[in-house]
Amino acid sequence: MEQRGHKARRTQAHFLYCLVAVFLWSVAAAEIRYSVSEEVNEGTVVGNIAKDLGLDKSSLKDRKYRIVSINTDPLFHVNQNDGILYVSRKIDREEVCAQSSTCLINLKTVLENPLEVHYVELEVLDINDNSPTFPEEEKRLEISESVLPGAKFQLKPARDPDSGHFSVQQYKLSNNDHFRLEVRDKGEDGKIPILVLQKSLDREVAGSHSLVLTALDGGKPPKSGEMTILVKILDVNDNTPIFSRDVYSVTLSENAQIGTTIIRVNATDLDEGQNGEVFYTFGNSVSNNLFKLFEINSSTGEITVKGLIDFEQKDKYEIEIQASDKGIAPLTTEKSVIIKIVDVNDNAPEIEVTSYSSSIPEDSRPGTTVALISVNDLDSGLNGKVICSISGDVPFTLSPSLKDKMYSLVTKSPLDREKQSHFDLTITAKDAGQPPLSSEKTISVVVSDVNDNSPEFSLSPYTFYVAEANEPGTSVFSVKAFDRDEDDNALITYHILRDGSEGNKLSSFLNINSENGVITALKSFDFETVKTFQFQVVATDSGTPSLSSNVTVNVFILDQNDNAPVILYPVSSNGSAEGVEEIPRNVNAAHLVTKVRAYDADIGYNGWLLFSLQEVTEHSLFALDRYTGQIRTLRSFTETDEAEQKLVILVKDNGNVSLSATATVIVKVVEPKEAFAASDVKSATNDDEESNVTFYLMITLASVSALFLISIIVLIAMQCSKSTDYTSKYLQETNYDGTLCHSIQYRSGEKRYMLVGPRMSIGSTIVPGSHANTLVLPDRRRTSTESSCIQSAPTVLLKVWRRFPAM
């Protein structure tokens, strides 16, 4: 029984051993191998593990098929749905396997329930994705110029992270005349570049060489890396100093100051460092006397003056100069310097003024002596010959006298103090030496004034505009003159020229300040009496004899609103502005009842009259034209209208402070038959009244005409006279029908002006500062002044007579 039990137990153990073996065989399955190139894109398919291992794809997800990896960012991952192995991220072979010839990655994949483990071996294939690089971009070598050809200089090799054929395969050296390249292959350590000198170096020919070493890998096309090799040639003392000139010869003036540089010798050494540093000394043959006169700067080679050089003692020196380098075994070169001493002109001329007049009148004649001058020079020969001159363009000259080295300073042209009143004359004395020496002396000459300039007015003629009704005793305008002389010769006094002529009578009402030229009016001007006048002002200086000049002053009186309107119609027998008009009752609307006529002696807006109804019995019956003064009916009369209507008409001008007058018109409404009877009686009465009105109008017209005739005569005289560029015209213009209004035209310079009433000429403009009653007119002057004078008078007379059509 025990044996049987023991056997049964052995059988069971053997069975369990078989199960474990089967299990282990199922867990450790066969290994598969894939290859993939580095740098492939993420998601690239490596292989189908499930297919290659014969696994059931449908159970992969349930059995949690995965890759066992300790990396947080694995290179590969497997899809549980189909068992395909993918690249998770880009693979860098050099990062994974460094420079190993073969790069293998082992992946462990696991299936659960039951547990299965499969190993996948991945080989990462190399690509040529890296260029060779040198340990340093620039290599510096120092080679003595005495090194013989054949010398070798080992360089650090370039490295390439790629492996195999893609690593560094060869080196190239840039073309040059002195070096070649050898490459030594050290197997696993790579290829070592060696620089070999093949031609002797000469630092004086080329102090350095620049080479480029290039490393190439085995790719197609190959990639490369470069390193710059800078070879500095070290110097040896193999060159002697060489002077820049074969012969040094220089001239030196006597009396040269101590420290004066005579010459600078220069020697160069092709070596460098101390081997090329040159210093200078006097030669061994130089006498001790020369050491007292000259010295040399050992660094710069400048030879300077140390003592007093005298041409009379010696006129030539020859000095030996040594140039040596500072090498361990210094090399020396000698050169002679020849110094020639030159006699110099070392005394400047001296100028002395023996007689001098500091002031001279401006009316002095040419040739007037101002000063006597003597010159002297201590030198002899050409160095002592002196020439004197005056600098600048001045009205003076130097005249040599009979005695040697004596000159007279005289005037050579007329003087004018007003142009230049002071002269600083610089007299220069120069000898004939080489180089010439000169000296200068300045003499001040003042030109005194004489009274040779008349006073000049700032304007000619003067034109002033004065408003009428000015306050007597106040200044109205001023004149100003200046004199280019000075002191008393320029002191000016003013007075008005009073010759008693007819045209100069108004000047008696003017007074002028003799010191400043301010003119005051002693009376008030009236535009209606006089419109323009002229006089002359004389300016006299205080010189001896005195000089004077005069100027014409044209004065224009500007109108002010100082006249109230005058009612011309209606006028009653007692002289009041009242009238009675009878009209039939059966008149229609717009029937002319009467016309109020008025006159204003002012001009422009001051004489522009406007009519208005101040008082009326029935406003709906009558209308008044504000410009013509016509009274017309607005409608027909009715039975209820009163038989007598009273109208009070206000007539006012357009001045700044308007003046006015009133007229009263009594309108009687009568039956047609009565109107015819009354008209006969009235006609007789009107004849008497009209004769009275005509009498007053004739008086007024005669007065106005007389004033205009005087103005026209002045106008004709001024137009026909071409003494100045100033003309004045006065033309009377009628205003609107029934209204009399003045207008004045005048010319100043190239412009024509007109003082106007309400009817302004087309194309005119208001003159600033004229109180809006002055216009600038387009210039319509005829080419002939004479024709303008002939036509102006009849034109004015015609317009004056047209002013009163009722007469």
Short mmCIF file of C-alpha atoms in Angstrom, two decimals, residues 405-718:
data_model
loop_
_atom_site.label_atom_id
_atom_site.label_comp_id
_atom_site.label_asym_id
_atom_site.label_seq_id
_atom_site.Cartn_x
_atom_site.Cartn_y
_atom_site.Cartn_z
CA LYS A 405 62.57 156.17 -46.56
CA MET A 406 60.19 159.14 -46.08
CA TYR A 407 56.50 159.14 -47.13
CA SER A 408 53.56 161.54 -47.05
CA LEU A 409 50.04 160.29 -46.26
CA VAL A 410 47.69 162.30 -48.56
CA THR A 411 44.07 162.12 -49.76
CA LYS A 412 43.63 160.64 -53.23
CA SER A 413 39.85 161.21 -53.78
CA PRO A 414 37.04 163.38 -52.35
CA LEU A 415 35.76 162.48 -48.86
CA ASP A 416 32.14 162.09 -47.81
CA ARG A 417 31.48 161.97 -44.07
CA GLU A 418 27.92 160.73 -44.63
CA LYS A 419 29.29 157.58 -46.28
CA GLN A 420 32.22 157.03 -43.88
CA SER A 421 33.23 159.29 -41.05
CA HIS A 422 36.18 157.35 -39.63
CA PHE A 423 39.14 155.56 -41.16
CA ASP A 424 41.63 153.23 -39.47
CA LEU A 425 44.53 153.30 -41.90
CA THR A 426 46.94 150.38 -41.62
CA ILE A 427 50.39 151.23 -43.00
CA THR A 428 52.52 148.19 -43.85
CA ALA A 429 56.30 148.36 -44.27
CA LYS A 430 57.88 145.26 -45.87
CA ASP A 431 61.53 144.64 -46.68
CA ALA A 432 62.84 142.71 -49.69
CA GLY A 433 64.49 139.95 -47.70
CA GLN A 434 63.77 136.25 -48.11
CA PRO A 435 61.54 135.63 -46.37
CA PRO A 436 60.45 139.27 -46.12
CA LEU A 437 59.77 140.83 -42.74
CA SER A 438 57.08 143.43 -42.26
CA SER A 439 55.58 145.65 -39.61
CA GLU A 440 52.32 147.55 -39.37
CA LYS A 441 51.11 150.77 -37.80
CA THR A 442 47.52 151.99 -37.60
CA ILE A 443 46.58 155.66 -37.89
CA SER A 444 43.04 156.84 -37.11
CA VAL A 445 41.67 159.67 -39.26
CA VAL A 446 38.34 161.34 -38.46
CA VAL A 447 36.43 163.09 -41.28
CA SER A 448 34.79 166.22 -39.86
CA ASP A 449 31.38 167.33 -41.11
CA VAL A 450 30.52 170.27 -43.36
CA ASN A 451 26.99 171.35 -44.19
CA ASP A 452 26.69 169.76 -47.63
CA ASN A 453 23.31 168.01 -47.33
CA SER A 454 19.89 169.62 -47.48
CA PRO A 455 17.06 168.32 -45.30
CA GLU A 456 15.02 165.55 -46.95
CA PHE A 457 11.35 164.92 -46.26
CA SER A 458 10.20 161.36 -45.66
CA LEU A 459 7.40 161.82 -48.27
CA SER A 460 6.93 164.13 -51.22
CA PRO A 461 4.24 165.27 -51.58
CA TYR A 462 2.30 164.73 -48.34
CA THR A 463 -1.39 163.94 -48.56
CA PHE A 464 -3.63 164.29 -45.50
CA TYR A 465 -7.36 163.86 -44.91
CA VAL A 466 -9.00 166.02 -42.24
CA ALA A 467 -12.57 165.70 -41.07
CA GLU A 468 -14.55 168.94 -41.15
CA ALA A 469 -15.69 170.56 -37.93
CA ASN A 470 -12.30 169.81 -36.35
CA GLU A 471 -11.51 171.42 -33.01
CA PRO A 472 -9.39 174.57 -33.49
CA GLY A 473 -5.95 174.46 -31.90
CA THR A 474 -5.50 170.69 -32.11
CA SER A 475 -2.86 168.98 -34.23
CA VAL A 476 -4.19 167.57 -37.47
CA PHE A 477 -1.07 166.07 -39.07
CA SER A 478 2.72 166.36 -39.13
CA VAL A 479 5.65 166.34 -41.52
CA LYS A 480 9.11 164.93 -40.91
CA ALA A 481 12.48 165.70 -42.50
CA PHE A 482 15.96 164.36 -41.81
CA ASP A 483 19.46 165.62 -42.57
CA ARG A 484 22.41 163.32 -43.20
CA ASP A 485 24.80 165.82 -41.66
CA GLU A 486 25.51 165.88 -37.93
CA ASP A 487 25.31 168.24 -34.96
CA ASP A 488 24.06 171.74 -35.88
CA ASN A 489 24.24 170.91 -39.58
CA ALA A 490 21.50 168.31 -38.98
CA LEU A 491 19.34 170.38 -36.59
CA ILE A 492 16.13 171.08 -38.56
CA THR A 493 13.47 173.75 -38.08
CA TYR A 494 10.13 173.93 -39.92
CA HIS A 495 7.93 176.78 -41.16
CA ILE A 496 5.01 177.15 -43.56
CA LEU A 497 5.67 179.05 -46.76
CA ARG A 498 3.23 181.98 -46.89
CA ASP A 499 3.51 183.77 -50.25
CA GLY A 500 0.11 185.49 -50.13
CA SER A 501 -1.10 183.82 -53.33
CA GLU A 502 -4.79 183.06 -53.85
CA GLY A 503 -4.28 179.31 -53.59
CA ASN A 504 -2.27 179.65 -50.37
CA LYS A 505 -4.71 181.74 -48.30
CA LEU A 506 -5.83 178.85 -46.12
CA SER A 507 -2.27 178.31 -44.90
CA SER A 508 -2.77 181.39 -42.69
CA PHE A 509 -5.14 179.28 -40.60
CA LEU A 510 -2.39 176.68 -39.96
CA ASN A 511 0.50 176.73 -37.50
CA ILE A 512 3.53 174.42 -37.46
CA ASN A 513 5.78 173.47 -34.57
CA SER A 514 9.23 174.55 -35.71
CA GLU A 515 10.96 171.72 -33.83
CA ASN A 516 8.92 168.60 -34.60
CA GLY A 517 6.85 169.55 -37.69
CA VAL A 518 3.45 169.03 -36.02
CA ILE A 519 0.79 171.13 -37.79
CA THR A 520 -2.25 172.47 -35.92
CA ALA A 521 -5.40 174.04 -37.38
CA LEU A 522 -6.35 177.48 -35.97
CA LYS A 523 -9.91 177.23 -37.31
CA SER A 524 -12.53 174.60 -37.99
CA PHE A 525 -12.80 173.47 -41.61
CA ASP A 526 -16.14 173.32 -43.43
CA PHE A 527 -16.43 170.78 -46.22
CA GLU A 528 -19.28 172.71 -47.81
CA THR A 529 -17.04 175.81 -48.02
CA VAL A 530 -13.71 174.26 -49.04
CA LYS A 531 -12.97 170.70 -50.01
CA THR A 532 -9.24 170.75 -50.68
CA PHE A 533 -6.25 173.03 -50.47
CA GLN A 534 -2.48 172.78 -50.55
CA PHE A 535 0.47 174.62 -49.06
CA GLN A 536 4.23 174.18 -48.72
CA VAL A 537 6.39 173.44 -45.67
CA VAL A 538 10.05 174.49 -45.60
CA ALA A 539 12.67 172.55 -43.59
CA THR A 540 15.91 174.43 -42.83
CA ASP A 541 19.03 173.10 -41.09
CA SER A 542 21.19 175.12 -38.68
CA GLY A 543 24.43 174.91 -40.64
CA THR A 544 26.49 177.86 -41.88
CA PRO A 545 25.36 178.63 -44.47
CA SER A 546 22.03 176.90 -43.85
CA LEU A 547 20.38 174.63 -46.43
CA SER A 548 16.67 174.09 -46.87
CA SER A 549 14.11 172.16 -48.88
CA ASN A 550 10.35 172.32 -49.17
CA VAL A 551 7.51 169.91 -49.70
CA THR A 552 3.95 170.26 -50.96
CA VAL A 553 1.17 169.25 -48.57
CA ASN A 554 -2.22 168.38 -50.08
CA VAL A 555 -5.15 168.51 -47.66
CA PHE A 556 -8.55 166.99 -48.32
CA ILE A 557 -11.50 167.89 -46.09
CA LEU A 558 -13.74 164.93 -45.28
CA ASP A 559 -17.44 165.53 -44.97
CA GLN A 560 -19.24 165.16 -41.63
CA ASN A 561 -22.98 165.03 -41.03
CA ASP A 562 -23.42 168.66 -39.98
CA ASN A 563 -26.31 169.70 -42.25
CA ALA A 564 -29.93 168.76 -41.64
CA PRO A 565 -32.19 167.99 -44.60
CA VAL A 566 -34.02 171.00 -46.16
CA ILE A 567 -37.61 170.52 -47.38
CA LEU A 568 -37.96 171.92 -50.91
CA TYR A 569 -41.56 170.86 -51.41
CA PRO A 570 -44.13 171.36 -49.97
CA VAL A 571 -43.33 174.89 -48.78
CA SER A 572 -46.13 177.22 -47.60
CA SER A 573 -46.26 180.95 -48.16
CA ASN A 574 -44.88 181.62 -44.67
CA GLY A 575 -41.91 179.35 -45.36
CA SER A 576 -43.03 176.34 -43.29
CA ALA A 577 -42.94 172.82 -44.78
CA GLU A 578 -46.68 172.45 -45.15
CA GLY A 579 -48.86 171.89 -48.15
CA VAL A 580 -52.47 171.05 -49.12
CA GLU A 581 -53.34 168.58 -51.87
CA GLU A 582 -56.89 168.04 -53.21
CA ILE A 583 -57.73 164.82 -54.99
CA PRO A 584 -61.00 163.50 -56.37
CA ARG A 585 -62.79 160.90 -54.31
CA ASN A 586 -63.05 158.52 -57.25
CA VAL A 587 -59.26 157.99 -57.72
CA ASN A 588 -58.03 154.41 -57.85
CA ALA A 589 -55.29 152.71 -55.85
CA ALA A 590 -51.66 153.76 -56.61
CA HIS A 591 -52.75 157.26 -57.51
CA LEU A 592 -49.87 159.77 -57.08
CA VAL A 593 -51.01 162.29 -54.50
CA THR A 594 -47.81 164.36 -54.35
CA LYS A 595 -44.03 164.07 -53.95
CA VAL A 596 -42.03 165.42 -51.04
CA ARG A 597 -38.72 166.89 -52.21
CA ALA A 598 -35.78 167.54 -49.88
CA TYR A 599 -32.10 168.50 -50.10
CA ASP A 600 -29.05 167.83 -47.83
CA ALA A 601 -25.83 169.80 -48.28
CA ASP A 602 -23.73 166.85 -47.02
CA ILE A 603 -22.43 164.08 -49.30
CA GLY A 604 -22.29 160.32 -49.26
CA TYR A 605 -24.32 158.62 -46.60
CA ASN A 606 -24.57 161.92 -44.76
CA GLY A 607 -26.61 163.29 -47.69
CA TRP A 608 -28.54 160.11 -48.48
CA LEU A 609 -32.16 160.91 -47.50
CA LEU A 610 -34.86 158.47 -46.48
CA PHE A 611 -38.57 159.27 -46.14
CA SER A 612 -40.96 157.78 -43.59
CA LEU A 613 -44.49 158.45 -42.35
CA GLN A 614 -44.28 159.86 -38.87
CA GLU A 615 -47.98 160.58 -38.52
CA VAL A 616 -50.98 159.68 -40.70
CA THR A 617 -54.72 159.89 -40.15
CA GLU A 618 -55.54 156.62 -41.90
CA HIS A 619 -52.73 154.09 -42.41
CA SER A 620 -54.66 152.02 -44.91
CA LEU A 621 -55.14 154.92 -47.35
CA PHE A 622 -51.67 156.14 -48.21
CA ALA A 623 -48.20 154.72 -48.84
CA LEU A 624 -44.89 156.64 -48.89
CA ASP A 625 -41.88 155.56 -51.03
CA ARG A 626 -38.95 155.76 -48.60
CA TYR A 627 -36.47 156.65 -51.37
CA THR A 628 -38.40 158.99 -53.72
CA GLY A 629 -40.80 160.65 -51.27
CA GLN A 630 -43.81 159.87 -53.48
CA ILE A 631 -47.16 159.57 -51.71
CA ARG A 632 -49.65 157.24 -53.40
CA THR A 633 -53.06 155.87 -52.49
CA LEU A 634 -53.26 152.29 -51.29
CA ARG A 635 -56.98 151.89 -52.14
CA SER A 636 -60.00 153.82 -53.35
CA PHE A 637 -61.84 156.18 -51.02
CA THR A 638 -65.10 155.06 -49.35
CA GLU A 639 -68.00 157.02 -47.97
CA THR A 640 -66.78 156.45 -44.43
CA ASP A 641 -63.33 157.96 -45.05
CA GLU A 642 -62.83 161.45 -43.73
CA ALA A 643 -62.65 164.25 -46.28
CA GLU A 644 -59.39 165.60 -44.86
CA GLN A 645 -56.33 163.48 -44.19
CA LYS A 646 -53.14 164.69 -42.48
CA LEU A 647 -49.71 163.16 -43.25
CA VAL A 648 -46.52 164.11 -41.38
CA ILE A 649 -43.43 162.96 -43.31
CA LEU A 650 -40.06 162.55 -41.57
CA VAL A 651 -37.00 163.13 -43.76
CA LYS A 652 -33.65 162.00 -42.26
CA ASP A 653 -30.15 161.44 -43.55
CA ASN A 654 -27.91 158.35 -42.99
CA GLY A 655 -25.13 159.91 -40.94
CA ASN A 656 -23.74 158.21 -37.83
CA VAL A 657 -25.89 160.66 -35.88
CA SER A 658 -28.70 161.27 -38.35
CA LEU A 659 -30.34 164.68 -38.76
CA SER A 660 -33.94 165.10 -39.88
CA ALA A 661 -36.73 167.47 -40.93
CA THR A 662 -40.50 167.06 -41.20
CA ALA A 663 -43.06 168.07 -43.79
CA THR A 664 -46.83 168.15 -43.38
CA VAL A 665 -49.21 167.32 -46.23
CA ILE A 666 -52.99 167.90 -45.88
CA VAL A 667 -54.91 165.76 -48.35
CA LYS A 668 -58.48 166.94 -49.04
CA VAL A 669 -60.86 164.57 -50.71
CA VAL A 670 -63.39 166.43 -52.94
CA GLU A 671 -65.99 165.52 -55.47
CA PRO A 672 -64.76 165.41 -59.05
CA LYS A 673 -66.50 168.68 -60.05
CA GLU A 674 -65.07 170.55 -57.08
CA ALA A 675 -61.67 169.21 -57.92
CA PHE A 676 -61.80 170.72 -61.40
CA ALA A 677 -62.83 174.10 -60.01
CA ALA A 678 -60.24 174.01 -57.29
CA SER A 679 -57.56 173.09 -59.73
CA ASP A 680 -58.06 176.36 -61.61
CA VAL A 681 -57.78 178.40 -58.42
CA LYS A 682 -54.84 176.39 -57.22
CA SER A 683 -53.01 176.73 -60.48
CA ALA A 684 -52.97 180.48 -60.05
CA THR A 685 -51.92 180.20 -56.44
CA ASN A 686 -49.26 177.66 -57.29
CA ASP A 687 -47.83 180.02 -59.85
CA ASP A 688 -47.15 182.53 -57.11
CA GLU A 689 -45.86 179.94 -54.70
CA GLU A 690 -43.76 178.31 -57.37
CA SER A 691 -42.19 181.58 -58.26
CA ASN A 692 -41.10 181.98 -54.60
CA VAL A 693 -39.77 178.44 -54.51
CA THR A 694 -37.98 179.03 -57.76
CA PHE A 695 -36.36 182.09 -56.31
CA TYR A 696 -34.98 180.20 -53.33
CA LEU A 697 -33.86 177.35 -55.53
CA MET A 698 -32.04 179.71 -57.83
CA ILE A 699 -30.17 181.18 -54.88
CA THR A 700 -29.24 177.73 -53.61
CA LEU A 701 -28.24 176.59 -57.08
CA ALA A 702 -26.09 179.65 -57.63
CA SER A 703 -24.23 179.05 -54.36
CA VAL A 704 -23.67 175.38 -55.05
CA SER A 705 -22.64 176.08 -58.64
CA ALA A 706 -20.11 178.67 -57.52
CA LEU A 707 -18.53 176.16 -55.16
CA PHE A 708 -18.39 173.51 -57.86
CA LEU A 709 -16.93 175.89 -60.40
CA ILE A 710 -14.10 176.67 -57.98
CA SER A 711 -13.55 172.97 -57.42
CA ILE A 712 -13.55 172.31 -61.16
CA ILE A 713 -11.00 175.04 -61.76
CA VAL A 714 -8.71 173.53 -59.11
CA LEU A 715 -9.31 170.10 -60.63
CA ILE A 716 -8.40 171.25 -64.14
CA ALA A 717 -5.29 173.00 -62.84
CA MET A 718 -4.15 169.91 -60.93
#
